[in-house]
mmCIF file of C-alpha atoms in Angstrom:
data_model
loop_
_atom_site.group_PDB
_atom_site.id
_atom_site.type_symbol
_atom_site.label_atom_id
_atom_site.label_comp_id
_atom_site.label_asym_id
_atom_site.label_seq_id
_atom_site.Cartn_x
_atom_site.Cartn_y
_atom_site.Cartn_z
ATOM 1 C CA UNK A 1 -82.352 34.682 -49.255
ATOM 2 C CA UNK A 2 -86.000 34.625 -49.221
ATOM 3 C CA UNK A 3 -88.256 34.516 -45.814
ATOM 4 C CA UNK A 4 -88.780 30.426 -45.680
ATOM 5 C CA UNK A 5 -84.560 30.124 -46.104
ATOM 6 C CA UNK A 6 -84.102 32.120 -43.330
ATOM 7 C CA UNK A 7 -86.360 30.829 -41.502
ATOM 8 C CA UNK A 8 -85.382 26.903 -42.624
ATOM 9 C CA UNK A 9 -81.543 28.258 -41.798
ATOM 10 C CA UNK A 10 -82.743 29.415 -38.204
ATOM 11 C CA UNK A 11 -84.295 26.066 -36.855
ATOM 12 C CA UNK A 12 -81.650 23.745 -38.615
ATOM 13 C CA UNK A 13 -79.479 25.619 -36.700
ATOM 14 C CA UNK A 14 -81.810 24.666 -33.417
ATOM 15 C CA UNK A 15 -83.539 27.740 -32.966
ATOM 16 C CA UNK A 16 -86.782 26.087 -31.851
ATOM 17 C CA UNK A 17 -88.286 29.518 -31.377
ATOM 18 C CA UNK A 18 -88.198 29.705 -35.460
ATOM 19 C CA UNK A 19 -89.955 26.371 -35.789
ATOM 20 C CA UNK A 20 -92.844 28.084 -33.191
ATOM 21 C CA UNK A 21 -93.539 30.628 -36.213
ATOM 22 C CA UNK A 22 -93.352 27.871 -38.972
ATOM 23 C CA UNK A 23 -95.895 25.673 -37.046
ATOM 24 C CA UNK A 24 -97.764 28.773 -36.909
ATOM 25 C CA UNK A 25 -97.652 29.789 -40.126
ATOM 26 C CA UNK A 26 -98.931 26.787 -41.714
ATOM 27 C CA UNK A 27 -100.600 24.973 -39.011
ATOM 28 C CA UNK A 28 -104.190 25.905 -40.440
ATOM 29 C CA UNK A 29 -102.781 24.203 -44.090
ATOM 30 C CA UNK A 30 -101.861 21.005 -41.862
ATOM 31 C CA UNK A 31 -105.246 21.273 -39.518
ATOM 32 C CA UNK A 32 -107.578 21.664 -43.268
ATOM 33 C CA UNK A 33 -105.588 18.600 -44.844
ATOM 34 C CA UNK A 34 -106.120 16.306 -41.820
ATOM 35 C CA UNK A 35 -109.673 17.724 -40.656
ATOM 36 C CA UNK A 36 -110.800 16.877 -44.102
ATOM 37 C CA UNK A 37 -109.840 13.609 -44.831
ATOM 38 C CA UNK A 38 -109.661 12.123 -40.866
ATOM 39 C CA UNK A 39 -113.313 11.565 -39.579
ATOM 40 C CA UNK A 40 -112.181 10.570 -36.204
ATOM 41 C CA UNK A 41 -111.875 13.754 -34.298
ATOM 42 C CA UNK A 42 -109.503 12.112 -31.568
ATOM 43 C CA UNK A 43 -106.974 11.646 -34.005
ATOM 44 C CA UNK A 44 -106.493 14.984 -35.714
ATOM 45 C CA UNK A 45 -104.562 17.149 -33.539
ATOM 46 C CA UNK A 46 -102.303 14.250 -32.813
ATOM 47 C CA UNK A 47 -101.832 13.710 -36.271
ATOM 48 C CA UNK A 48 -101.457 17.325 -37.279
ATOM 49 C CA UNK A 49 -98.146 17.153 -34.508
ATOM 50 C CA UNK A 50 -97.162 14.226 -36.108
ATOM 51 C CA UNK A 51 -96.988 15.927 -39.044
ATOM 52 C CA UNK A 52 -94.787 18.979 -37.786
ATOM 53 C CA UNK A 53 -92.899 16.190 -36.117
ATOM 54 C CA UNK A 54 -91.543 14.854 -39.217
ATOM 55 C CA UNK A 55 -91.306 18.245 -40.679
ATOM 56 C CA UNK A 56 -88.856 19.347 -38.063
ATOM 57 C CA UNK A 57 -87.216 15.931 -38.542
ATOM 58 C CA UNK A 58 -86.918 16.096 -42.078
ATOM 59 C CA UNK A 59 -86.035 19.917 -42.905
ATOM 60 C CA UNK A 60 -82.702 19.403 -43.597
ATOM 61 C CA UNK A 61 -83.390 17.359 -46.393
ATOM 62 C CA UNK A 62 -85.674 20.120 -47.918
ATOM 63 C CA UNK A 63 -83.697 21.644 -51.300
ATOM 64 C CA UNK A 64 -86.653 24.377 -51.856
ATOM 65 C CA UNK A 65 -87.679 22.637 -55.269
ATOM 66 C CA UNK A 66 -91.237 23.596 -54.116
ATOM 67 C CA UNK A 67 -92.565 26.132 -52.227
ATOM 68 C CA UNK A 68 -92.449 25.162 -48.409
ATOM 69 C CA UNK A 69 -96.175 25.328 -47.799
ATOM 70 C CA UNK A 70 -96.463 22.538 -51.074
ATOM 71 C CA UNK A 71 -93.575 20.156 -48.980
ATOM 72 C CA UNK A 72 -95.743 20.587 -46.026
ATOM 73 C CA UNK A 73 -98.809 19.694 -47.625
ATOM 74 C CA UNK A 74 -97.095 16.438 -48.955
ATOM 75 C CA UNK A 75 -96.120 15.338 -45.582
ATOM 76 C CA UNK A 76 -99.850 16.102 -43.973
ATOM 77 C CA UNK A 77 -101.620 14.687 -47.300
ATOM 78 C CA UNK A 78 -99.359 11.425 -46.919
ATOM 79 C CA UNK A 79 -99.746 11.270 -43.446
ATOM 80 C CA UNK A 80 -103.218 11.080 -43.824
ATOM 81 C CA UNK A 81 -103.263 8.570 -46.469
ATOM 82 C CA UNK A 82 -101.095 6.216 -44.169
ATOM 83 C CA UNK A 83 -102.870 6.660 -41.181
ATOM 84 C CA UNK A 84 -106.307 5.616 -42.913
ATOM 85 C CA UNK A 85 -104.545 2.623 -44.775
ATOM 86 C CA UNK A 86 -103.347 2.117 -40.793
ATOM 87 C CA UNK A 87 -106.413 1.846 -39.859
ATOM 88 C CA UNK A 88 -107.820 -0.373 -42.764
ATOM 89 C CA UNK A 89 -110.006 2.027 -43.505
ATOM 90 C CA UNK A 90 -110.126 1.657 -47.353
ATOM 91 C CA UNK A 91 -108.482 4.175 -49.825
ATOM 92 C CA UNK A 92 -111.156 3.440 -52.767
ATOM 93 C CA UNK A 93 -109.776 3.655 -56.022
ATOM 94 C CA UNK A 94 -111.268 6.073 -57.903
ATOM 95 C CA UNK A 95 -114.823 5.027 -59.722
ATOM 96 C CA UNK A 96 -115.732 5.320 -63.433
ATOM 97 C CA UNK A 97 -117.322 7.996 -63.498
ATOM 98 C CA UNK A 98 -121.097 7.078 -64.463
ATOM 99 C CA UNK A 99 -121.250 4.271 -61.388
ATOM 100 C CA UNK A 100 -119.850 6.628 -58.791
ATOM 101 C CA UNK A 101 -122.462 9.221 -59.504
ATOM 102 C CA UNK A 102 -125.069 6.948 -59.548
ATOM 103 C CA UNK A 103 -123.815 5.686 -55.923
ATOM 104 C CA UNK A 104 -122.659 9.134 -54.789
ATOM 105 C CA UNK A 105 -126.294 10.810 -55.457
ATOM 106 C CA UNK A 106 -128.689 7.855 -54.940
ATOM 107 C CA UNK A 107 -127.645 7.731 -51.150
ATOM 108 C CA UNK A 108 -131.000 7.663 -49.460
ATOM 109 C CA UNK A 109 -133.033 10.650 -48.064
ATOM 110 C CA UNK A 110 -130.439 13.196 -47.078
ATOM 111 C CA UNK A 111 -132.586 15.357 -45.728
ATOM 112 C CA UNK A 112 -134.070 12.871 -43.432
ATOM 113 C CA UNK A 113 -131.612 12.199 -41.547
ATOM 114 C CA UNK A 114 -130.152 15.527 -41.973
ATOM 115 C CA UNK A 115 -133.225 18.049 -42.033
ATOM 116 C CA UNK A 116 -132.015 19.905 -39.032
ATOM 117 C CA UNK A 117 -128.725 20.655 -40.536
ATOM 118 C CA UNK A 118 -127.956 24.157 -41.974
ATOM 119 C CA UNK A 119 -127.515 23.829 -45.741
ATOM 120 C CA UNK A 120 -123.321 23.948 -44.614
ATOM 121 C CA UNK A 121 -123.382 21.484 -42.668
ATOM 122 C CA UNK A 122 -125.475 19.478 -45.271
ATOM 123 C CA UNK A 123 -122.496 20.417 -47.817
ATOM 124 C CA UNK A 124 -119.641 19.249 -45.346
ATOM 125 C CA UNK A 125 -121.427 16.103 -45.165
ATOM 126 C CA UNK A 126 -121.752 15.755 -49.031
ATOM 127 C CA UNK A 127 -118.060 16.304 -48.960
ATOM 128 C CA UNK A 128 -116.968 13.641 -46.356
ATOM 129 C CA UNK A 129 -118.570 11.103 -48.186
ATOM 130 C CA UNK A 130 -116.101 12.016 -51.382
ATOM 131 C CA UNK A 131 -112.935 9.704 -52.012
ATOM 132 C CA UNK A 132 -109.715 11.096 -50.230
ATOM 133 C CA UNK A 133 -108.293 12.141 -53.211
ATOM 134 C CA UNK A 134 -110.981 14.248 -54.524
ATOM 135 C CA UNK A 135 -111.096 15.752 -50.472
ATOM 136 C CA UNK A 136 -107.308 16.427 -51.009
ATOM 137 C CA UNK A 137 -107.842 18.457 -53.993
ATOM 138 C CA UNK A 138 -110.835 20.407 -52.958
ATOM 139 C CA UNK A 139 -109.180 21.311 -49.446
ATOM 140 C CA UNK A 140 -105.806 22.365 -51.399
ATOM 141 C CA UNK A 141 -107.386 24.480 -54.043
ATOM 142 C CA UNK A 142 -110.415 26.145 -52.130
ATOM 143 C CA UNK A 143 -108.952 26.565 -48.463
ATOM 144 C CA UNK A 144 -105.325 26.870 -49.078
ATOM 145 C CA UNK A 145 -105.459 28.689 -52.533
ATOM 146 C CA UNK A 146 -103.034 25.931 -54.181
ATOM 147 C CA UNK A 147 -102.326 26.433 -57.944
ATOM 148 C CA UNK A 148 -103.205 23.299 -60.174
ATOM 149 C CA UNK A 149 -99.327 21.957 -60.394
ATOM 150 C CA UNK A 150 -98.263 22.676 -56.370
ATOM 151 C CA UNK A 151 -101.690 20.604 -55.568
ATOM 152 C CA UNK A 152 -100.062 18.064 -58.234
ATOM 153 C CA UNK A 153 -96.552 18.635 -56.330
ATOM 154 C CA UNK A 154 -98.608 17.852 -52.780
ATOM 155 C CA UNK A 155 -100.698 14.997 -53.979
ATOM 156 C CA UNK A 156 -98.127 13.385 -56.599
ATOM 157 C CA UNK A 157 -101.018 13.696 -59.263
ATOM 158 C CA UNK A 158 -100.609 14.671 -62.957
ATOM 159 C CA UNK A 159 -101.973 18.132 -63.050
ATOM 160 C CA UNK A 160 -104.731 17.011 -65.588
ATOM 161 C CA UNK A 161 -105.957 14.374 -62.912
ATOM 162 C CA UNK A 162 -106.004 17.359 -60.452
ATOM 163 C CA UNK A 163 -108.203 19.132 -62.855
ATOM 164 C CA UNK A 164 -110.470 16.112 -63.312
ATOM 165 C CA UNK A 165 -111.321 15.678 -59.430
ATOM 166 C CA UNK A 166 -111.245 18.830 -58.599
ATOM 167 C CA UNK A 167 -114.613 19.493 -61.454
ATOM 168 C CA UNK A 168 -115.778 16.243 -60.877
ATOM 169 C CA UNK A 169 -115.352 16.691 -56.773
ATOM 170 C CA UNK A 170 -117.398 19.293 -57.321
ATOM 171 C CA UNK A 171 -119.975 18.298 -59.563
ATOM 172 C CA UNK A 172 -121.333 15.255 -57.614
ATOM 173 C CA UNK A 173 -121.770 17.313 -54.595
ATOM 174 C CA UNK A 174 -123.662 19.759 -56.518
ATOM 175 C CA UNK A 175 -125.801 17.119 -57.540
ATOM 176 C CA UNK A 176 -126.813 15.978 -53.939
ATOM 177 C CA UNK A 177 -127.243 19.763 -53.401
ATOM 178 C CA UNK A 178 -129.472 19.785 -56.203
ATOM 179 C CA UNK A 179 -131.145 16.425 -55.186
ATOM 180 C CA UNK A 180 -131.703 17.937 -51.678
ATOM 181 C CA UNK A 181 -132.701 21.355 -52.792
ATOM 182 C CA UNK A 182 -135.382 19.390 -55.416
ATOM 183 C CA UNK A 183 -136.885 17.635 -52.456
ATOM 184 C CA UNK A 184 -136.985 20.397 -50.605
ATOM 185 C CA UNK A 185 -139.803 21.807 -52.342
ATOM 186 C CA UNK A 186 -142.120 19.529 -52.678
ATOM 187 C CA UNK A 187 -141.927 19.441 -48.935
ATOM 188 C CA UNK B 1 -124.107 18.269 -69.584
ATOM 189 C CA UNK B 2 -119.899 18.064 -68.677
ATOM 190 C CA UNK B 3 -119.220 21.515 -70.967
ATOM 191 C CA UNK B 4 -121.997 22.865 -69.154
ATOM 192 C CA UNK B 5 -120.949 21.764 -66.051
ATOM 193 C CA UNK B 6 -117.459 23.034 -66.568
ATOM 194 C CA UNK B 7 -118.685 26.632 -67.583
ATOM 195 C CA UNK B 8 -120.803 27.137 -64.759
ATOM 196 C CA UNK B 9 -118.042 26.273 -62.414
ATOM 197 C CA UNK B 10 -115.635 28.481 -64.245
ATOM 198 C CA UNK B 11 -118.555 31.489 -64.011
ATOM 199 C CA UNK B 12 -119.076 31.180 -60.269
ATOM 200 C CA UNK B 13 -116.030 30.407 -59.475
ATOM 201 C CA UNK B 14 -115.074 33.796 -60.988
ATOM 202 C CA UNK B 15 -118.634 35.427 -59.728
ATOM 203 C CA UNK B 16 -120.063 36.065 -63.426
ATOM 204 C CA UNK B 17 -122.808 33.423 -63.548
ATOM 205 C CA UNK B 18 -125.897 35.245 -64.920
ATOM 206 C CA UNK B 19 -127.453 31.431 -64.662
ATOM 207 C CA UNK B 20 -130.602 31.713 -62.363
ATOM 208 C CA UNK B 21 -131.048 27.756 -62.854
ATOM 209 C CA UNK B 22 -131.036 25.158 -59.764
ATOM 210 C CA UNK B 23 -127.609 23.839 -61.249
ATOM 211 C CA UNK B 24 -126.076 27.239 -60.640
ATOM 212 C CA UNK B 25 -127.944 27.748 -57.283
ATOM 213 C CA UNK B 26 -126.494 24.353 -56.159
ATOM 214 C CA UNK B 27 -123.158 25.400 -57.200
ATOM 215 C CA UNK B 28 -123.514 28.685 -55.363
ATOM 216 C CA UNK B 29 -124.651 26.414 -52.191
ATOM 217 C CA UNK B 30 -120.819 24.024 -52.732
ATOM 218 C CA UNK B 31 -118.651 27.087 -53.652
ATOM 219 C CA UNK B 32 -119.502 29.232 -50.579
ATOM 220 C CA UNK B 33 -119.289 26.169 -48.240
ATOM 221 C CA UNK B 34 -116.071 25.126 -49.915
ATOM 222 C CA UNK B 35 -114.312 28.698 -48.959
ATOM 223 C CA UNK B 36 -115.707 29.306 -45.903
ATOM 224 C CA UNK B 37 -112.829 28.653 -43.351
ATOM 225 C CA UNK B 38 -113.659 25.333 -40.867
ATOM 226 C CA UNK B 39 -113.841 25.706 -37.319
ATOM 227 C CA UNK B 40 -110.221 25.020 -35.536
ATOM 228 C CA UNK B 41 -109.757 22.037 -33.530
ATOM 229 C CA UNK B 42 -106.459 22.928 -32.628
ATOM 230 C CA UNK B 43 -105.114 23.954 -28.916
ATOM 231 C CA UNK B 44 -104.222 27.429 -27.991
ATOM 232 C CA UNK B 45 -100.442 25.981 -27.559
ATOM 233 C CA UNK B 46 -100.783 23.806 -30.061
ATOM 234 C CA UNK B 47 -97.319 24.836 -31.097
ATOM 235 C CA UNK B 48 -95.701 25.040 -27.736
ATOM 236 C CA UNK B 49 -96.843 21.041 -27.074
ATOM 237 C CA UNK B 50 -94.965 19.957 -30.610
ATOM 238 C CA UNK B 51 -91.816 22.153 -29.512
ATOM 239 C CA UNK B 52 -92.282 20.035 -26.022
ATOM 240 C CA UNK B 53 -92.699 16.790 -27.536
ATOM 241 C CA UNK B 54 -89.323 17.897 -30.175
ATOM 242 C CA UNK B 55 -87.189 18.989 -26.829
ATOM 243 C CA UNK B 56 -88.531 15.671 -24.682
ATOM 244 C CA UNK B 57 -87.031 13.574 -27.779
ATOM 245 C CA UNK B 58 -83.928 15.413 -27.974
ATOM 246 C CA UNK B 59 -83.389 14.908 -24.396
ATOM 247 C CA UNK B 60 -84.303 10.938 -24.457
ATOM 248 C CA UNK B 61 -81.511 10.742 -26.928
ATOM 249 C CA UNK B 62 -79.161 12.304 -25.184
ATOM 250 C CA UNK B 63 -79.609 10.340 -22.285
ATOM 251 C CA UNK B 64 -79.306 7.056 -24.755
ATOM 252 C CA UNK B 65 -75.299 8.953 -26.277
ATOM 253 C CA UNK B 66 -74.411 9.162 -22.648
ATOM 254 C CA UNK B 67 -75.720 5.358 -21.369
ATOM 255 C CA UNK B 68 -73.663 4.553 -24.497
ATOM 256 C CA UNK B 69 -70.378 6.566 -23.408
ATOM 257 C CA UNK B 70 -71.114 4.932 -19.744
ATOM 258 C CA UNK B 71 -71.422 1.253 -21.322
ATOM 259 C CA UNK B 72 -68.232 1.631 -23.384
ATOM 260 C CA UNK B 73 -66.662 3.317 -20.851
ATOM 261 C CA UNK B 74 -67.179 0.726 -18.440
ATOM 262 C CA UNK B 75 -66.519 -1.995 -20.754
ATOM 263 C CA UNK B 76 -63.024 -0.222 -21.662
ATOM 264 C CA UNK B 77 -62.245 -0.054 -17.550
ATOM 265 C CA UNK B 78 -63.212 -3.994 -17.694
ATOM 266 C CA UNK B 79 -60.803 -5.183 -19.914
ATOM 267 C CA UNK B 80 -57.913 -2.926 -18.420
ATOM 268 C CA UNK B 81 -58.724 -4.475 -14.896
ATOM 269 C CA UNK B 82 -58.360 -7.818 -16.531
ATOM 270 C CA UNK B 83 -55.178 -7.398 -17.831
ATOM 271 C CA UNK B 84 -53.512 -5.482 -15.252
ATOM 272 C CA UNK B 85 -54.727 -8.300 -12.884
ATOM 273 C CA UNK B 86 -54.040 -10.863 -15.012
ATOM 274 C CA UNK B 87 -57.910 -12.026 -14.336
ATOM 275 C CA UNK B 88 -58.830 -15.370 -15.065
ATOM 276 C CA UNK B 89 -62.549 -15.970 -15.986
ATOM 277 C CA UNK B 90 -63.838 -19.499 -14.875
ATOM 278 C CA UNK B 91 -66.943 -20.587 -16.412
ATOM 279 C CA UNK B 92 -66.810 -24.245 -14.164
ATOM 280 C CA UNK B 93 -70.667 -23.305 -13.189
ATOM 281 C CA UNK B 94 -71.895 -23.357 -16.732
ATOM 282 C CA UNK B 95 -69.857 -26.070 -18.339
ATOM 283 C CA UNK B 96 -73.060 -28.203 -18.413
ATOM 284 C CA UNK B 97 -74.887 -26.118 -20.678
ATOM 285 C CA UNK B 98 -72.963 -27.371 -23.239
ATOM 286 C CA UNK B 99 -74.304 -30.933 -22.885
ATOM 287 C CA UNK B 100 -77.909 -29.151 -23.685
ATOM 288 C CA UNK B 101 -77.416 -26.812 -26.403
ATOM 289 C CA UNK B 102 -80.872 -27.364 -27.621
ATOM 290 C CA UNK B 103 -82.124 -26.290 -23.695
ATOM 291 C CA UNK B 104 -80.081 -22.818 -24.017
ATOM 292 C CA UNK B 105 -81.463 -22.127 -27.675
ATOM 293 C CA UNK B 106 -84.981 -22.785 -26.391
ATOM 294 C CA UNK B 107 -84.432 -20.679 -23.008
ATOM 295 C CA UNK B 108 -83.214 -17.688 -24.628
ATOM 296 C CA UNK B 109 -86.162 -18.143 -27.486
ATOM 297 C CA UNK B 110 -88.698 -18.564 -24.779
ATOM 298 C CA UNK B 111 -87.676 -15.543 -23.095
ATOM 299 C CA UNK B 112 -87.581 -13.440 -26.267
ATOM 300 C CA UNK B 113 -91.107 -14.373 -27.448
ATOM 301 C CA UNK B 114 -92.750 -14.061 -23.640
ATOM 302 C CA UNK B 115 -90.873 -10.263 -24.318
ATOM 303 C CA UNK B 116 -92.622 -9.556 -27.663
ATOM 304 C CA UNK B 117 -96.072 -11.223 -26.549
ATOM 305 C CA UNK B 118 -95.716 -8.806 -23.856
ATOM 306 C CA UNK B 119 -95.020 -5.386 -25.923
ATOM 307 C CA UNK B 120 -97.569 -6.490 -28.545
ATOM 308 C CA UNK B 121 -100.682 -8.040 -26.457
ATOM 309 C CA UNK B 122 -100.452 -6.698 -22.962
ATOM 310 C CA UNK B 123 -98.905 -3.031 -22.857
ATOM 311 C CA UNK B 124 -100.844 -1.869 -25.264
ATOM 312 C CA UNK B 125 -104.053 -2.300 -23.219
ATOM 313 C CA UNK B 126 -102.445 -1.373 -19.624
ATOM 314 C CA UNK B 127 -100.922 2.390 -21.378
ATOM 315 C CA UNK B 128 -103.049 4.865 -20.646
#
């Protein structure tokens, strides 16, 4: 029996002090998901109990297909999703590529508004302005060290589309690094 | 410019870019903001308030099992009174409702919909 069975076994049974150490244990994996893809700071840490809410409520139904880390991050990353479509805040569809870059990087004078920003803080906001899906992949791979198929598990992408956002993600924030960096010097 | 793209993400992703250009700087700049851990916005018992909120709803559902038991139970006691005292229920005092039917049907629809205006429009605002 591996560590998460035991531990699964212990709280099904009601031990409540074994659900303590699983919210522990992957409370920073539920706490990245919803930080990065909920603006509203009011809203996180009640979301992120939500989330270990339902988690509790629905561990008996967990057959260890995945690793339990990967069914967690389905119930934040889902979570998430609902709570902005609750709040008709709109889940774009993805862009073609060419038109999203063009709108992504042409967003005016970053370092205007943002000059006395460190250059992370500039980043984080590059990132924010991403669609949740590409946030979802970057958070999973970079912060929580997710393989390609468990962020495809989490996400219910096709591992290739994982791929895709995850270099593409990455590539148009580079550009309005690069953008920003280029202005930069002629300042 | 994707290929190109794609290699320099795979070199400094695994720290072997030789690249000195402002593409590979910029990367640099994403990759190192993209591990660097975010600050927590979490309580220091964050995980003691979602055992407390797990426990509270246990506990409102148990009190619900045993209203139920009570309701039955009482129901149960009811209908034994009634037949061991051969109880006969007169319903003289309401007899005229059934000349309005369409008054009763409205009542209890009125009384419904001033309930669910309520929990939608006014609670809402008066919950702290």
């Amino acid at each position: 029996m591996t560590d998460d069975q035991a531990l699964v076994s212990r709280i099904t049974k009601g031990d409540m002090q074994a659900f303590r150490l699983l919210i522990k244990q992957h409370e920073r994996l539920v706490s990245h998901m919803i930080g990065r893809l909920i603006d509203n700071a009011e809203d996180r840490e009640e979301l992120c109990q939500d989330v270990f809410l339902k988690v509790h409520e629905k561990l008996s139904e967990f057959n260890f297909q995945s690793r339990l880390s990967t069914w967690i991050a389905t119930i934040a990353y889902r979570h998430a999703v609902n709570h902005i479509r609750k709040k008709k805040i709109k889940v774009s569809d993805i862009p073609d590529e060419e038109s999203f870059t063009s709108h992504f990087v042409s967003i005016d004078n970053p370092e205007e508004q943002l000059e006395d920003e460190d250059m992370n803080e500039l980043v984080l906001r590059f990132i924010s302005w991403l669609p949740v899906q590409y946030k979802a992949v970057l958070t999973l791979y970079h912060l929580d060290g997710m393989s390609y198929p468990e962020i495809g598990i989490a996400t219910g992408m096709p591992e290739g589309t994982v791929k895709n956002y995850l270099f593409r993600a990455r590539a148009l924030v580079k550009e309005n690094v690069k953008k920003y960096l280029g202005k930069e010097e002629w300042l | 410019m994707k290929a190109k793209d794609e290699e320099l993400q795979n070199q400094i992703e695994k720290a072997i870019s030789s690249d000195d250009g402002v593409d590979a700087y910029a990367y640099k700049i994403v990759f190192d903001t993209l591990r660097k851990e975010p600050d927590s916005y979490l309580s220091t018992n964050f995980a003691d308030r979602v055992v407390q909120k797990i426990e509270t709803r246990n506990e409102s559902t148990n009190d619900f099992i045993w209203f139920s038991v009570g309701i039955f139970t009482f129901a149960i006691a009811a209908v034994i009174a009634i037949v061991l005292t051969d109880f006969k229920v007169s319903f003289g005092a309401l007899k005229f409702l059934a000349s309005y039917p369409g008054l009763f049907v409205f009542g209890i629809g009125f009384i419904l919909a001033l309930n669910w205006l309520d929990k939608k429009l006014v609670r809402p605002k008066t919950s702290i």
